[in-house]
PDB file of C-alpha atoms in Angstrom:
ATOM      1  CA  MET A   1       9.834  -4.126  -6.249  1.00  0.00           C
ATOM      2  CA  ARG A   2       6.530  -3.932  -8.075  1.00  0.00           C
ATOM      3  CA  ASP A   3       4.890  -7.310  -8.343  1.00  0.00           C
ATOM      4  CA  ALA A   4       1.425  -6.486  -6.994  1.00  0.00           C
ATOM      5  CA  ASP A   5      -1.135  -3.715  -7.117  1.00  0.00           C
ATOM      6  CA  ASN A   6      -4.192  -2.995  -5.020  1.00  0.00           C
ATOM      7  CA  GLU A   7      -6.852  -0.354  -4.588  1.00  0.00           C
ATOM      8  CA  LEU A   8      -6.905   0.541  -0.909  1.00  0.00           C
ATOM      9  CA  LEU A   9      -9.124   3.155   0.740  1.00  0.00           C
ATOM     10  CA  GLY A  10      -9.990   4.453  -2.722  1.00  0.00           C
ATOM     11  CA  ASN A  11      -6.378   4.894  -3.888  1.00  0.00           C
ATOM     12  CA  GLN A  12      -4.357   2.791  -6.336  1.00  0.00           C
ATOM     13  CA  PHE A  13      -1.036   1.410  -5.044  1.00  0.00           C
ATOM     14  CA  VAL A  14       1.790  -0.673  -6.497  1.00  0.00           C
ATOM     15  CA  GLY A  15       4.272  -2.682  -4.484  1.00  0.00           C
ATOM     16  CA  THR A  16       4.792  -6.177  -3.249  1.00  0.00           C
ATOM     17  CA  ASP A  17       2.958  -8.643  -1.066  1.00  0.00           C
ATOM     18  CA  HIS A  18       4.075 -11.315   1.357  1.00  0.00           C
ATOM     19  CA  VAL A  19       2.192 -14.267   2.792  1.00  0.00           C
ATOM     20  CA  PHE A  20       3.314 -15.679   6.107  1.00  0.00           C
ATOM     21  CA  ARG A  21       2.005 -17.566   9.103  1.00  0.00           C
ATOM     22  CA  LEU A  22       1.309 -15.955  12.439  1.00  0.00           C
ATOM     23  CA  ASN A  23       0.405 -18.532  15.101  1.00  0.00           C
ATOM     24  CA  ARG A  24      -0.549 -20.941  12.280  1.00  0.00           C
ATOM     25  CA  THR A  25      -2.860 -18.339  10.712  1.00  0.00           C
ATOM     26  CA  ARG A  26      -2.014 -17.275   7.159  1.00  0.00           C
ATOM     27  CA  VAL A  27      -1.607 -13.509   6.831  1.00  0.00           C
ATOM     28  CA  GLU A  28      -0.995 -11.359   3.758  1.00  0.00           C
ATOM     29  CA  ALA A  29       0.867  -8.066   4.019  1.00  0.00           C
ATOM     30  CA  PHE A  30       0.985  -5.606   1.115  1.00  0.00           C
ATOM     31  CA  SER A  31       3.406  -2.700   1.091  1.00  0.00           C
ATOM     32  CA  GLY A  32       3.813  -0.166  -1.638  1.00  0.00           C
ATOM     33  CA  VAL A  33       3.434   3.399  -2.806  1.00  0.00           C
ATOM     34  CA  ALA A  34       0.736   5.348  -4.630  1.00  0.00           C
ATOM     35  CA  GLU A  35       0.812   4.365  -8.299  1.00  0.00           C
ATOM     36  CA  ASP A  36       1.224   7.916  -9.617  1.00  0.00           C
ATOM     37  CA  LEU A  37       4.065   8.635  -7.190  1.00  0.00           C
ATOM     38  CA  PHE A  38       5.771   5.395  -8.177  1.00  0.00           C
ATOM     39  CA  ALA A  39       5.574   6.465 -11.839  1.00  0.00           C
ATOM     40  CA  HIS A  40       7.553   9.623 -10.979  1.00  0.00           C
ATOM     41  CA  LEU A  41      10.262   7.540  -9.335  1.00  0.00           C
ATOM     42  CA  VAL A  42      10.463   5.118 -12.264  1.00  0.00           C
ATOM     43  CA  LYS A  43      11.028   8.074 -14.599  1.00  0.00           C
ATOM     44  CA  GLY A  44      13.621   9.602 -12.263  1.00  0.00           C
ATOM     45  CA  GLN A  45      11.370  12.587 -11.549  1.00  0.00           C
ATOM     46  CA  VAL A  46      12.379  12.959  -7.914  1.00  0.00           C
ATOM     47  CA  GLU A  47      11.432  16.638  -7.679  1.00  0.00           C
ATOM     48  CA  GLN A  48       7.949  15.932  -9.091  1.00  0.00           C
ATOM     49  CA  TYR A  49       7.591  13.107  -6.560  1.00  0.00           C
ATOM     50  CA  ARG A  50       8.519  15.497  -3.732  1.00  0.00           C
ATOM     51  CA  THR A  51       6.145  18.172  -5.024  1.00  0.00           C
ATOM     52  CA  ASP A  52       3.225  15.724  -5.221  1.00  0.00           C
ATOM     53  CA  VAL A  53       3.963  14.230  -1.787  1.00  0.00           C
ATOM     54  CA  HIS A  54       4.108  17.718  -0.279  1.00  0.00           C
ATOM     55  CA  ALA A  55       0.769  18.640  -1.886  1.00  0.00           C
ATOM     56  CA  ARG A  56      -0.920  15.599  -0.290  1.00  0.00           C
ATOM     57  CA  ARG A  57       0.381  16.081   3.227  1.00  0.00           C
ATOM     58  CA  THR A  58      -2.907  17.581   4.427  1.00  0.00           C
ATOM     59  CA  SER A  59      -5.004  14.631   3.229  1.00  0.00           C
ATOM     60  CA  LEU A  60      -2.618  11.975   4.529  1.00  0.00           C
ATOM     61  CA  PRO A  61      -1.970   9.984   6.611  1.00  0.00           C
ATOM     62  CA  SER A  62      -5.034   7.828   6.431  1.00  0.00           C
ATOM     63  CA  ILE A  63      -5.794   4.806   8.572  1.00  0.00           C
ATOM     64  CA  GLY A  64      -8.849   2.628   8.250  1.00  0.00           C
ATOM     65  CA  TRP A  65     -10.484  -0.665   7.530  1.00  0.00           C
ATOM     66  CA  ASP A  66     -10.905  -1.438   3.838  1.00  0.00           C
ATOM     67  CA  GLU A  67     -13.882  -3.743   3.298  1.00  0.00           C
ATOM     68  CA  ASN A  68     -12.757  -4.801  -0.189  1.00  0.00           C
ATOM     69  CA  TRP A  69      -9.241  -5.618   1.031  1.00  0.00           C
ATOM     70  CA  GLY A  70     -10.586  -7.246   4.178  1.00  0.00           C
ATOM     71  CA  GLY A  71      -8.294  -5.683   6.728  1.00  0.00           C
ATOM     72  CA  PRO A  72      -6.617  -2.598   8.150  1.00  0.00           C
ATOM     73  CA  VAL A  73      -4.757  -0.147   5.890  1.00  0.00           C
ATOM     74  CA  SER A  74      -2.288   2.558   6.840  1.00  0.00           C
ATOM     75  CA  ILE A  75      -1.286   5.231   4.320  1.00  0.00           C
ATOM     76  CA  ARG A  76       1.592   7.458   5.398  1.00  0.00           C
ATOM     77  CA  GLN A  77       2.235  11.090   4.446  1.00  0.00           C
ATOM     78  CA  ASP A  78       4.859  10.049   1.890  1.00  0.00           C
ATOM     79  CA  GLY A  79       2.279   8.014  -0.082  1.00  0.00           C
ATOM     80  CA  SER A  80       3.489   4.639   1.152  1.00  0.00           C
ATOM     81  CA  VAL A  81       1.006   2.024   2.338  1.00  0.00           C
ATOM     82  CA  LEU A  82       0.897  -1.052   4.540  1.00  0.00           C
ATOM     83  CA  ALA A  83      -2.151  -3.303   4.466  1.00  0.00           C
ATOM     84  CA  ILE A  84      -2.665  -6.572   6.344  1.00  0.00           C
ATOM     85  CA  ARG A  85      -5.371  -9.201   6.139  1.00  0.00           C
ATOM     86  CA  LEU A  86      -6.063 -12.743   7.248  1.00  0.00           C
ATOM     87  CA  LEU A  87      -6.230 -15.346   4.506  1.00  0.00           C
ATOM     88  CA  SER A  88      -8.740 -18.161   4.479  1.00  0.00           C
ATOM     89  CA  ARG A  89      -7.476 -21.713   4.250  1.00  0.00           C
ATOM     90  CA  SER A  90      -8.465 -21.853   0.563  1.00  0.00           C
ATOM     91  CA  GLU A  91      -6.299 -18.857  -0.452  1.00  0.00           C
TER      92      GLU A  91
END
């Protein structure tokens, strides 16, 4: 499902986000895939997706803290991402 997009660790991703409570603290989790890879899948270009994923395998995975996102981000070798952050009471 594509209902959200975010730039994380300098890469653009599309996917979905979820807000939930963890010990009464509101947490947002975003999961998705690199925008350009997602475009291949939408068009049914599975071989192009595989080619592009294979070409990136040396630069991924990437794990780090994204200041703009406000939390940890994990990008896997297949171009998928998981990012988590705490939400303030006003969000």
